[in-house]
Amino acid sequence: MNALAPSGRSLAPFEARLSGVHDVERKSAAGDLARTGLPGPRVEAWHYTNLRALSGHVFAESDVLFDEKEARAVLASVIPEGSIFEKLPRLVLVNGRIAPGLSSSTASLPEGVSWSSFASAPDFGTQTSPQRDPLVALNTALASDGMQLSVATGVKAGQVLLVSLALSSSGVVSFHPRHNVALAPEASLTLIEISAGNDGQELYFHNPVLTCSLAEGAHLEHVKLQQEAGNAIHLATVYADIAGHATYESFTLTLGSALARHEVHASLAGAHAAVHVNGAQLLGNTQVGDITSVITHSAPDCISRQTVRNVLTDRSRAVFQGKVLVERVAQKTDGYQMNQALLLSPTAEIDAKPELEIYADDVRCSHGATVGALDEEQLFYLRSRGIAGAQARQMLVEAFLIEATDLVRDEVARTLLDGALADALLNRITAEERGS
Amino acid sequence: MPAITETREQVEKLGQSSYKWGFETDIEMDVAPKGLNEDTIRLISARKEEPDWLLEWRLAAFRVWQTMTEPTWAKVTYPPIDYQDVHYYAAPRKKPGPKSLDEVDPELLRTYEKLGIPLHEQALLAGVEVPEGEEARLPVAVDAVFDSVSVATTFRKTLAEAGVIFCPISEAVRDHPDLVRKYLGSVVPAGDNFYAALNAAVFTDGSFVFIPKGVRCPMELSTYFRINARNTGQFERTLIVVEDGASVSYLEGCTAPMRDENQLHAAVVELVAMENASIKYSTVQNWYPGDENGLGGIYNFVTKRGACRGAKSKISWTQVETGSAITWKYPSCILQGEGSVGEFYSVAVTNNYQQADTGTKMIHIGKNTRSTIIAKTISAGHSDSTYRGLVRMLPKASNARNFTQCDSLLIGDRCGAHTVPYIENRNMSARIEHEATTSKISEDQMFYCRQRGLSQEDAVGLIVNGFCKDVLKELPMEFAVEAQKLLQISLEGSVG
């Protein structure tokens, strides 16, 4: 595992575990990794997000046993007891492994919806590209568990929760869950994915891969709330294959972790398919939050939409990389991409790269980006009506972010995000006041 | 749809014949042997009778270059270049030191005549008539670079009276060594990038411009580059220094003969603007683009950068890129002086198998700096055209502003148009706006024009010119005329 591409980072943090890999698929992924190493800043896709935080540690496998009380407390912090979210069918993973005791029973799933554990029958699928994406290769080599969910033809499955909790382990750990969601023709589902961690534990690295396949006319709304512990590293990769007339709508809200990346590879494979890759990030301290997407139009008459909003305080940094690739056959493509950032501190930073790669002539594609501070005139308007400075700022920030979460169509999911956002804003404002 | 199909067919018909600058001039040449090593560099330096410091500078650049690898991030593909298979020095053989135009090889002058360059001082640009009662237009001073060396510079006396220095850079090294030494490589360091390092090692000529304090250059300055010899690379270096309160408008044009081999052009342009200075740099790039099958053409790998060193200085780049098989070019502005302004206006047209990866960099360092980027990209045939740009706001760039607009127009379904902007902001009071669109000529626009009696070609011409208007209006008048003609030729068949 020592042969590294010149731009690669050493695999030392994972070396011990990679050497124990034997399956064909895992071995080939480990081989890919050995060739490239972990991506360094010279790799274009990782130009703005540096993985040096991974070096300097040796990531062990997480403990199998966990403290149930601690688990319930962390769970309650994201799904308050007695809330509507508590009644939804849910699958809970603790440190990368399914925890049946915290999850709903299979019987509670709606008709036509079924799930199984990745551990019981590992299926890596064919959607991912470990040769190109080193973190996916790492996941492939080390994935131990995850959710495999399927929805039968025509079934409107409603909401399903996928919760990933990180609890105190005896050391620095990493887990690499592998999830798969398959929607049969005309099926629909809202997948609410929550990642949460227990603050005050040692650093951990959560590296999930989710593959989604949508058959003709299917509709998947994927809403993600990322609220990992403050020192965590969260690097998630999502692949979505979208057939004709199907829609994949996603929204990711980044609040937690020290270093986060949400990377989406969406492929519009059939005519009249649609994809929405939206998101919002509220970052403070020295957090780095990265939303990266590659949307490939491989069929005519498809629509892609992307709106990402960032609010940055302290020394935080947001990264947005959005690529829309329109292949020659994808005539009549309609693509739109918007990235906006509010910088609330003189030391915050935003790096954006909205990219269009277009090979078809009859298309309508546009992107826009704006970066700036809060509008003084808006602040003045509020203050002239007697609203205090801090509160006025909070109102404007909240309005800015809620305009983004408004894009979430599923009301239950939207309520969850808005609640988490309000809490986070409140914490941040109180922190700011305490600091001043 | 049929209207567009027709356009496409006409675009496809575009053949070699349309590049009317493809002739070759048969004159006696002094050519260095092929290959690149320290001896080649010593030879160039000796031929140019250069001082030791410059030779050392070249050799240092060469040593850096040897450790560098060719950049591969641009969206262009080409077979590997054998840097040892190029002549690094080619000059028209001449009697020592032409003192006036009369001594210049008449064959050469005929070439420039064919290119339409007003070398003779009395020659004004054709087609520009002076209306009665109006003051005659100021003529344009021209520095003509033929392969590796500058062959003639016009209007030197008039310029000298104003205190302006405008001469071949090799001459400046001789006559104004302190100035050259002070500024050469101060904007584009010798080891800046692969091609800039190569240029620093082997550059043969180029123009030097110095506008002293408070002087408004009395006429537009122009350089015309011409690659003529076979198997040569052209590596010119331009340095423009404008002192406090001075201003200049500089035009650059270029052509090359039609050849079925690829020739390398790796130029460096450095601009320095001091307090309240202003530089307007306009380019019409029309190197031979290769034939309709993508055979031949110039590889245009150019580093252009301007430094706004003083407060309220301004650098404005305007480019019309229609030529070259491959273009790799990012004219940039380093906005250091408080309140300095950077502008980039670009039209890039690609047809057949041309590839262009071009854009700009705006680095905001000082307070209240402003930049504007307007980039128009037109792709036709099998070509690929990319806008790649960087806007960077550094922590001290309070209240800095950027506005960027990139629009792409695709003609035909076998070409590609790409937009890759990088936006980096580290100052909360800085404001950045970026927008980009990609579209084709809409049926509605065509219908509207046709229905009013415009022919298919006129309609496309009108629409394309309208698409580029924001950029073309930034060009000095005589260049705007040339640029419009070029647009027509580049998209011949679709433009009336």
mmCIF file of N, CA, C and O in Angstrom, chain A residues 196-271:
data_model
loop_
_atom_site.group_PDB
_atom_site.id
_atom_site.type_symbol
_atom_site.label_atom_id
_atom_site.label_comp_id
_atom_site.label_asym_id
_atom_site.label_seq_id
_atom_site.Cartn_x
_atom_site.Cartn_y
_atom_site.Cartn_z
ATOM 1 N N ALA A 196 -25.921 11.964 13.458
ATOM 2 C CA ALA A 196 -25.708 12.723 14.689
ATOM 3 C C ALA A 196 -24.639 12.042 15.516
ATOM 4 O O ALA A 196 -24.450 10.833 15.422
ATOM 5 N N GLY A 197 -23.940 12.817 16.292
ATOM 6 C CA GLY A 197 -22.870 12.237 17.105
ATOM 7 C C GLY A 197 -22.907 12.804 18.497
ATOM 8 O O GLY A 197 -23.509 13.842 18.757
ATOM 9 N N ASN A 198 -22.253 12.104 19.391
ATOM 10 C CA ASN A 198 -22.185 12.539 20.775
ATOM 11 C C ASN A 198 -20.974 13.449 20.931
ATOM 12 O O ASN A 198 -19.846 13.028 20.756
ATOM 13 N N ASP A 199 -21.245 14.715 21.221
ATOM 14 C CA ASP A 199 -20.149 15.654 21.412
ATOM 15 C C ASP A 199 -19.295 15.226 22.590
ATOM 16 O O ASP A 199 -19.781 14.584 23.512
ATOM 17 N N GLY A 200 -18.056 15.572 22.578
ATOM 18 C CA GLY A 200 -17.211 15.272 23.723
ATOM 19 C C GLY A 200 -16.525 13.935 23.629
ATOM 20 O O GLY A 200 -15.806 13.527 24.515
ATOM 21 N N GLN A 201 -16.727 13.210 22.539
ATOM 22 C CA GLN A 201 -15.999 11.958 22.364
ATOM 23 C C GLN A 201 -14.787 12.216 21.466
ATOM 24 O O GLN A 201 -14.578 13.314 20.969
ATOM 25 N N GLU A 202 -14.027 11.161 21.264
ATOM 26 C CA GLU A 202 -12.863 11.315 20.400
ATOM 27 C C GLU A 202 -13.303 11.513 18.955
ATOM 28 O O GLU A 202 -14.417 11.179 18.585
ATOM 29 N N LEU A 203 -12.386 12.021 18.175
ATOM 30 C CA LEU A 203 -12.650 12.233 16.758
ATOM 31 C C LEU A 203 -13.088 10.930 16.089
ATOM 32 O O LEU A 203 -12.588 9.859 16.418
ATOM 33 N N TYR A 204 -14.075 11.018 15.198
ATOM 34 C CA TYR A 204 -14.438 9.842 14.409
ATOM 35 C C TYR A 204 -14.656 10.263 12.964
ATOM 36 O O TYR A 204 -14.817 11.442 12.655
ATOM 37 N N PHE A 205 -14.642 9.277 12.104
ATOM 38 C CA PHE A 205 -14.768 9.523 10.664
ATOM 39 C C PHE A 205 -15.909 8.680 10.125
ATOM 40 O O PHE A 205 -15.895 7.453 10.216
ATOM 41 N N HIS A 206 -16.917 9.347 9.608
ATOM 42 C CA HIS A 206 -18.096 8.696 9.057
ATOM 43 C C HIS A 206 -18.048 8.853 7.541
ATOM 44 O O HIS A 206 -18.029 9.973 7.035
ATOM 45 N N ASN A 207 -18.010 7.749 6.843
ATOM 46 C CA ASN A 207 -17.803 7.776 5.387
ATOM 47 C C ASN A 207 -18.873 6.942 4.677
ATOM 48 O O ASN A 207 -18.606 5.887 4.126
ATOM 49 N N PRO A 208 -20.130 7.427 4.703
ATOM 50 C CA PRO A 208 -21.205 6.610 4.131
ATOM 51 C C PRO A 208 -21.287 6.733 2.606
ATOM 52 O O PRO A 208 -20.950 7.761 2.035
ATOM 53 N N VAL A 209 -21.721 5.664 1.983
ATOM 54 C CA VAL A 209 -22.040 5.697 0.548
ATOM 55 C C VAL A 209 -23.486 5.258 0.401
ATOM 56 O O VAL A 209 -23.910 4.266 0.979
ATOM 57 N N LEU A 210 -24.246 6.045 -0.352
ATOM 58 C CA LEU A 210 -25.655 5.720 -0.602
ATOM 59 C C LEU A 210 -25.863 5.627 -2.100
ATOM 60 O O LEU A 210 -25.504 6.552 -2.836
ATOM 61 N N THR A 211 -26.379 4.514 -2.559
ATOM 62 C CA THR A 211 -26.708 4.413 -3.978
ATOM 63 C C THR A 211 -28.222 4.361 -4.108
ATOM 64 O O THR A 211 -28.899 3.650 -3.363
ATOM 65 N N CYS A 212 -28.761 5.139 -5.027
ATOM 66 C CA CYS A 212 -30.207 5.179 -5.231
ATOM 67 C C CYS A 212 -30.486 4.814 -6.674
ATOM 68 O O CYS A 212 -29.860 5.367 -7.583
ATOM 69 N N SER A 213 -31.403 3.898 -6.884
ATOM 70 C CA SER A 213 -31.808 3.679 -8.273
ATOM 71 C C SER A 213 -33.307 3.884 -8.390
ATOM 72 O O SER A 213 -34.089 3.341 -7.610
ATOM 73 N N LEU A 214 -33.671 4.712 -9.337
ATOM 74 C CA LEU A 214 -35.061 5.067 -9.519
ATOM 75 C C LEU A 214 -35.528 4.543 -10.870
ATOM 76 O O LEU A 214 -34.991 4.931 -11.909
ATOM 77 N N ALA A 215 -36.523 3.656 -10.842
ATOM 78 C CA ALA A 215 -37.056 3.131 -12.099
ATOM 79 C C ALA A 215 -38.041 4.148 -12.687
ATOM 80 O O ALA A 215 -38.342 5.169 -12.065
ATOM 81 N N GLU A 216 -38.533 3.854 -13.880
ATOM 82 C CA GLU A 216 -39.464 4.743 -14.590
ATOM 83 C C GLU A 216 -40.526 5.340 -13.666
ATOM 84 O O GLU A 216 -41.192 4.631 -12.930
ATOM 85 N N GLY A 217 -40.633 6.648 -13.688
ATOM 86 C CA GLY A 217 -41.729 7.318 -12.987
ATOM 87 C C GLY A 217 -41.622 7.314 -11.475
ATOM 88 O O GLY A 217 -42.530 7.773 -10.784
ATOM 89 N N ALA A 218 -40.509 6.821 -10.926
ATOM 90 C CA ALA A 218 -40.383 6.782 -9.468
ATOM 91 C C ALA A 218 -40.059 8.182 -8.940
ATOM 92 O O ALA A 218 -39.607 9.058 -9.686
ATOM 93 N N HIS A 219 -40.295 8.349 -7.657
ATOM 94 C CA HIS A 219 -40.044 9.653 -7.056
ATOM 95 C C HIS A 219 -39.402 9.467 -5.697
ATOM 96 O O HIS A 219 -40.007 8.896 -4.791
ATOM 97 N N LEU A 220 -38.170 9.956 -5.562
ATOM 98 C CA LEU A 220 -37.485 9.843 -4.276
ATOM 99 C C LEU A 220 -37.139 11.235 -3.787
ATOM 100 O O LEU A 220 -36.495 12.011 -4.483
ATOM 101 N N GLU A 221 -37.594 11.534 -2.596
ATOM 102 C CA GLU A 221 -37.154 12.772 -1.970
ATOM 103 C C GLU A 221 -36.184 12.375 -0.857
ATOM 104 O O GLU A 221 -36.549 11.648 0.062
ATOM 105 N N HIS A 222 -34.963 12.845 -0.998
ATOM 106 C CA HIS A 222 -33.912 12.468 -0.050
ATOM 107 C C HIS A 222 -33.518 13.710 0.742
ATOM 108 O O HIS A 222 -32.959 14.650 0.196
ATOM 109 N N VAL A 223 -33.865 13.704 2.031
ATOM 110 C CA VAL A 223 -33.604 14.874 2.859
ATOM 111 C C VAL A 223 -32.599 14.478 3.928
ATOM 112 O O VAL A 223 -32.796 13.489 4.636
ATOM 113 N N LYS A 224 -31.529 15.256 4.018
ATOM 114 C CA LYS A 224 -30.466 14.849 4.934
ATOM 115 C C LYS A 224 -30.172 15.956 5.940
ATOM 116 O O LYS A 224 -30.043 17.127 5.581
ATOM 117 N N LEU A 225 -30.064 15.540 7.190
ATOM 118 C CA LEU A 225 -29.673 16.462 8.256
ATOM 119 C C LEU A 225 -28.362 15.961 8.835
ATOM 120 O O LEU A 225 -28.296 14.868 9.377
ATOM 121 N N GLN A 226 -27.331 16.766 8.682
ATOM 122 C CA GLN A 226 -26.016 16.340 9.148
ATOM 123 C C GLN A 226 -25.659 17.131 10.402
ATOM 124 O O GLN A 226 -25.401 18.317 10.346
ATOM 125 N N GLN A 227 -25.702 16.446 11.518
ATOM 126 C CA GLN A 227 -25.467 17.084 12.809
ATOM 127 C C GLN A 227 -24.454 16.269 13.614
ATOM 128 O O GLN A 227 -24.693 15.933 14.769
ATOM 129 N N GLU A 228 -23.349 15.970 12.975
ATOM 130 C CA GLU A 228 -22.327 15.157 13.631
ATOM 131 C C GLU A 228 -21.691 15.943 14.782
ATOM 132 O O GLU A 228 -21.856 17.161 14.890
ATOM 133 N N ALA A 229 -20.919 15.239 15.586
ATOM 134 C CA ALA A 229 -20.195 15.891 16.676
ATOM 135 C C ALA A 229 -19.226 16.917 16.112
ATOM 136 O O ALA A 229 -18.789 16.816 14.964
ATOM 137 N N GLY A 230 -18.898 17.906 16.929
ATOM 138 C CA GLY A 230 -18.100 19.042 16.463
ATOM 139 C C GLY A 230 -16.720 18.707 15.931
ATOM 140 O O GLY A 230 -16.164 19.454 15.135
ATOM 141 N N ASN A 231 -16.165 17.571 16.346
ATOM 142 C CA ASN A 231 -14.814 17.244 15.866
ATOM 143 C C ASN A 231 -14.824 16.130 14.826
ATOM 144 O O ASN A 231 -13.786 15.601 14.457
ATOM 145 N N ALA A 232 -16.011 15.783 14.360
ATOM 146 C CA ALA A 232 -16.128 14.642 13.451
ATOM 147 C C ALA A 232 -15.713 14.998 12.030
ATOM 148 O O ALA A 232 -15.631 16.158 11.652
ATOM 149 N N ILE A 233 -15.428 13.959 11.253
ATOM 150 C CA ILE A 233 -15.202 14.100 9.815
ATOM 151 C C ILE A 233 -16.309 13.310 9.129
ATOM 152 O O ILE A 233 -16.505 12.131 9.419
ATOM 153 N N HIS A 234 -17.051 13.992 8.279
ATOM 154 C CA HIS A 234 -18.185 13.355 7.614
ATOM 155 C C HIS A 234 -18.005 13.533 6.119
ATOM 156 O O HIS A 234 -18.051 14.649 5.604
ATOM 157 N N LEU A 235 -17.757 12.464 5.416
ATOM 158 C CA LEU A 235 -17.563 12.551 3.965
ATOM 159 C C LEU A 235 -18.522 11.562 3.309
ATOM 160 O O LEU A 235 -18.293 10.356 3.348
ATOM 161 N N ALA A 236 -19.610 12.080 2.758
ATOM 162 C CA ALA A 236 -20.658 11.212 2.230
ATOM 163 C C ALA A 236 -20.688 11.286 0.711
ATOM 164 O O ALA A 236 -20.462 12.344 0.124
ATOM 165 N N THR A 237 -20.949 10.147 0.098
ATOM 166 C CA THR A 237 -21.081 10.122 -1.364
ATOM 167 C C THR A 237 -22.414 9.474 -1.723
ATOM 168 O O THR A 237 -22.770 8.427 -1.176
ATOM 169 N N VAL A 238 -23.144 10.132 -2.612
ATOM 170 C CA VAL A 238 -24.446 9.624 -3.036
ATOM 171 C C VAL A 238 -24.423 9.443 -4.551
ATOM 172 O O VAL A 238 -23.938 10.315 -5.280
ATOM 173 N N TYR A 239 -24.916 8.304 -4.997
ATOM 174 C CA TYR A 239 -25.093 8.089 -6.435
ATOM 175 C C TYR A 239 -26.579 7.916 -6.701
ATOM 176 O O TYR A 239 -27.243 7.174 -5.982
ATOM 177 N N ALA A 240 -27.087 8.607 -7.703
ATOM 178 C CA ALA A 240 -28.500 8.423 -8.044
ATOM 179 C C ALA A 240 -28.620 8.178 -9.535
ATOM 180 O O ALA A 240 -28.159 8.982 -10.348
ATOM 181 N N ASP A 241 -29.205 7.049 -9.887
ATOM 182 C CA ASP A 241 -29.502 6.758 -11.295
ATOM 183 C C ASP A 241 -30.984 6.960 -11.501
ATOM 184 O O ASP A 241 -31.797 6.331 -10.812
ATOM 185 N N ILE A 242 -31.327 7.824 -12.429
ATOM 186 C CA ILE A 242 -32.708 8.249 -12.542
ATOM 187 C C ILE A 242 -33.235 7.893 -13.924
ATOM 188 O O ILE A 242 -32.743 8.398 -14.936
ATOM 189 N N ALA A 243 -34.240 7.022 -13.954
ATOM 190 C CA ALA A 243 -34.801 6.578 -15.240
ATOM 191 C C ALA A 243 -35.812 7.612 -15.741
ATOM 192 O O ALA A 243 -36.095 8.611 -15.076
ATOM 193 N N GLY A 244 -36.354 7.362 -16.908
ATOM 194 C CA GLY A 244 -37.295 8.283 -17.549
ATOM 195 C C GLY A 244 -38.468 8.635 -16.647
ATOM 196 O O GLY A 244 -38.953 7.794 -15.887
ATOM 197 N N HIS A 245 -38.866 9.892 -16.680
ATOM 198 C CA HIS A 245 -40.008 10.388 -15.917
ATOM 199 C C HIS A 245 -39.841 10.246 -14.408
ATOM 200 O O HIS A 245 -40.781 10.497 -13.656
ATOM 201 N N ALA A 246 -38.683 9.831 -13.960
ATOM 202 C CA ALA A 246 -38.471 9.702 -12.515
ATOM 203 C C ALA A 246 -37.858 11.000 -11.978
ATOM 204 O O ALA A 246 -37.303 11.796 -12.733
ATOM 205 N N THR A 247 -37.991 11.194 -10.671
ATOM 206 C CA THR A 247 -37.468 12.416 -10.054
ATOM 207 C C THR A 247 -36.691 12.082 -8.785
ATOM 208 O O THR A 247 -37.201 11.367 -7.921
ATOM 209 N N TYR A 248 -35.486 12.602 -8.710
ATOM 210 C CA TYR A 248 -34.723 12.488 -7.468
ATOM 211 C C TYR A 248 -34.562 13.906 -6.938
ATOM 212 O O TYR A 248 -33.939 14.755 -7.556
ATOM 213 N N GLU A 249 -35.189 14.163 -5.777
ATOM 214 C CA GLU A 249 -35.094 15.492 -5.184
ATOM 215 C C GLU A 249 -34.309 15.358 -3.906
ATOM 216 O O GLU A 249 -34.678 14.581 -3.033
ATOM 217 N N SER A 250 -33.231 16.128 -3.778
ATOM 218 C CA SER A 250 -32.479 15.974 -2.542
ATOM 219 C C SER A 250 -32.186 17.315 -1.906
ATOM 220 O O SER A 250 -32.087 18.347 -2.573
ATOM 221 N N PHE A 251 -32.075 17.267 -0.621
ATOM 222 C CA PHE A 251 -31.712 18.455 0.136
ATOM 223 C C PHE A 251 -30.798 18.031 1.268
ATOM 224 O O PHE A 251 -31.089 17.069 1.975
ATOM 225 N N THR A 252 -29.694 18.726 1.438
ATOM 226 C CA THR A 252 -28.826 18.387 2.555
ATOM 227 C C THR A 252 -28.578 19.626 3.401
ATOM 228 O O THR A 252 -28.316 20.702 2.875
ATOM 229 N N LEU A 253 -28.731 19.468 4.691
ATOM 230 C CA LEU A 253 -28.481 20.583 5.612
ATOM 231 C C LEU A 253 -27.267 20.225 6.464
ATOM 232 O O LEU A 253 -27.276 19.247 7.209
ATOM 233 N N THR A 254 -26.207 21.027 6.321
ATOM 234 C CA THR A 254 -24.969 20.746 7.048
ATOM 235 C C THR A 254 -24.863 21.671 8.243
ATOM 236 O O THR A 254 -24.804 22.887 8.091
ATOM 237 N N LEU A 255 -24.878 21.085 9.430
ATOM 238 C CA LEU A 255 -24.724 21.869 10.659
ATOM 239 C C LEU A 255 -23.498 21.419 11.447
ATOM 240 O O LEU A 255 -22.801 22.229 12.029
ATOM 241 N N GLY A 256 -23.259 20.119 11.452
ATOM 242 C CA GLY A 256 -22.236 19.580 12.350
ATOM 243 C C GLY A 256 -20.932 19.232 11.671
ATOM 244 O O GLY A 256 -20.725 19.522 10.485
ATOM 245 N N SER A 257 -20.055 18.619 12.451
ATOM 246 C CA SER A 257 -18.739 18.103 12.071
ATOM 247 C C SER A 257 -17.709 19.191 11.783
ATOM 248 O O SER A 257 -18.037 20.304 11.418
ATOM 249 N N ALA A 258 -16.446 18.832 11.953
ATOM 250 C CA ALA A 258 -15.358 19.772 11.696
ATOM 251 C C ALA A 258 -15.088 19.864 10.204
ATOM 252 O O ALA A 258 -14.816 20.925 9.659
ATOM 253 N N LEU A 259 -15.193 18.721 9.553
ATOM 254 C CA LEU A 259 -14.939 18.659 8.109
ATOM 255 C C LEU A 259 -16.041 17.817 7.482
ATOM 256 O O LEU A 259 -16.263 16.680 7.893
ATOM 257 N N ALA A 260 -16.753 18.400 6.539
ATOM 258 C CA ALA A 260 -17.872 17.676 5.947
ATOM 259 C C ALA A 260 -17.865 17.830 4.438
ATOM 260 O O ALA A 260 -17.481 18.865 3.903
ATOM 261 N N ARG A 261 -18.246 16.769 3.778
ATOM 262 C CA ARG A 261 -18.462 16.860 2.334
ATOM 263 C C ARG A 261 -19.661 16.003 1.991
ATOM 264 O O ARG A 261 -19.784 14.879 2.471
ATOM 265 N N HIS A 262 -20.550 16.587 1.196
ATOM 266 C CA HIS A 262 -21.684 15.837 0.674
ATOM 267 C C HIS A 262 -21.521 15.851 -0.831
ATOM 268 O O HIS A 262 -21.602 16.889 -1.466
ATOM 269 N N GLU A 263 -21.242 14.694 -1.385
ATOM 270 C CA GLU A 263 -20.944 14.614 -2.820
ATOM 271 C C GLU A 263 -22.015 13.791 -3.511
ATOM 272 O O GLU A 263 -22.311 12.679 -3.091
ATOM 273 N N VAL A 264 -22.598 14.360 -4.550
ATOM 274 C CA VAL A 264 -23.691 13.691 -5.246
ATOM 275 C C VAL A 264 -23.311 13.472 -6.702
ATOM 276 O O VAL A 264 -22.845 14.390 -7.376
ATOM 277 N N HIS A 265 -23.506 12.266 -7.172
ATOM 278 C CA HIS A 265 -23.354 11.977 -8.600
ATOM 279 C C HIS A 265 -24.723 11.554 -9.108
ATOM 280 O O HIS A 265 -25.179 10.454 -8.801
ATOM 281 N N ALA A 266 -25.386 12.427 -9.823
ATOM 282 C CA ALA A 266 -26.726 12.100 -10.305
ATOM 283 C C ALA A 266 -26.665 11.913 -11.808
ATOM 284 O O ALA A 266 -26.061 12.706 -12.519
ATOM 285 N N SER A 267 -27.304 10.864 -12.268
ATOM 286 C CA SER A 267 -27.290 10.593 -13.698
ATOM 287 C C SER A 267 -28.718 10.501 -14.216
ATOM 288 O O SER A 267 -29.512 9.677 -13.760
ATOM 289 N N LEU A 268 -29.042 11.395 -15.146
ATOM 290 C CA LEU A 268 -30.381 11.411 -15.724
ATOM 291 C C LEU A 268 -30.338 10.526 -16.958
ATOM 292 O O LEU A 268 -29.813 10.916 -17.999
ATOM 293 N N ALA A 269 -30.872 9.320 -16.797
ATOM 294 C CA ALA A 269 -30.640 8.311 -17.820
ATOM 295 C C ALA A 269 -31.811 8.135 -18.783
ATOM 296 O O ALA A 269 -31.661 7.516 -19.832
ATOM 297 N N GLY A 270 -32.999 8.642 -18.429
ATOM 298 C CA GLY A 270 -34.146 8.487 -19.315
ATOM 299 C C GLY A 270 -34.814 9.830 -19.560
ATOM 300 O O GLY A 270 -34.665 10.761 -18.762
ATOM 301 N N ALA A 271 -35.528 9.938 -20.667
ATOM 302 C CA ALA A 271 -36.155 11.215 -21.031
ATOM 303 C C ALA A 271 -37.139 11.673 -19.955
ATOM 304 O O ALA A 271 -37.751 10.862 -19.265
#
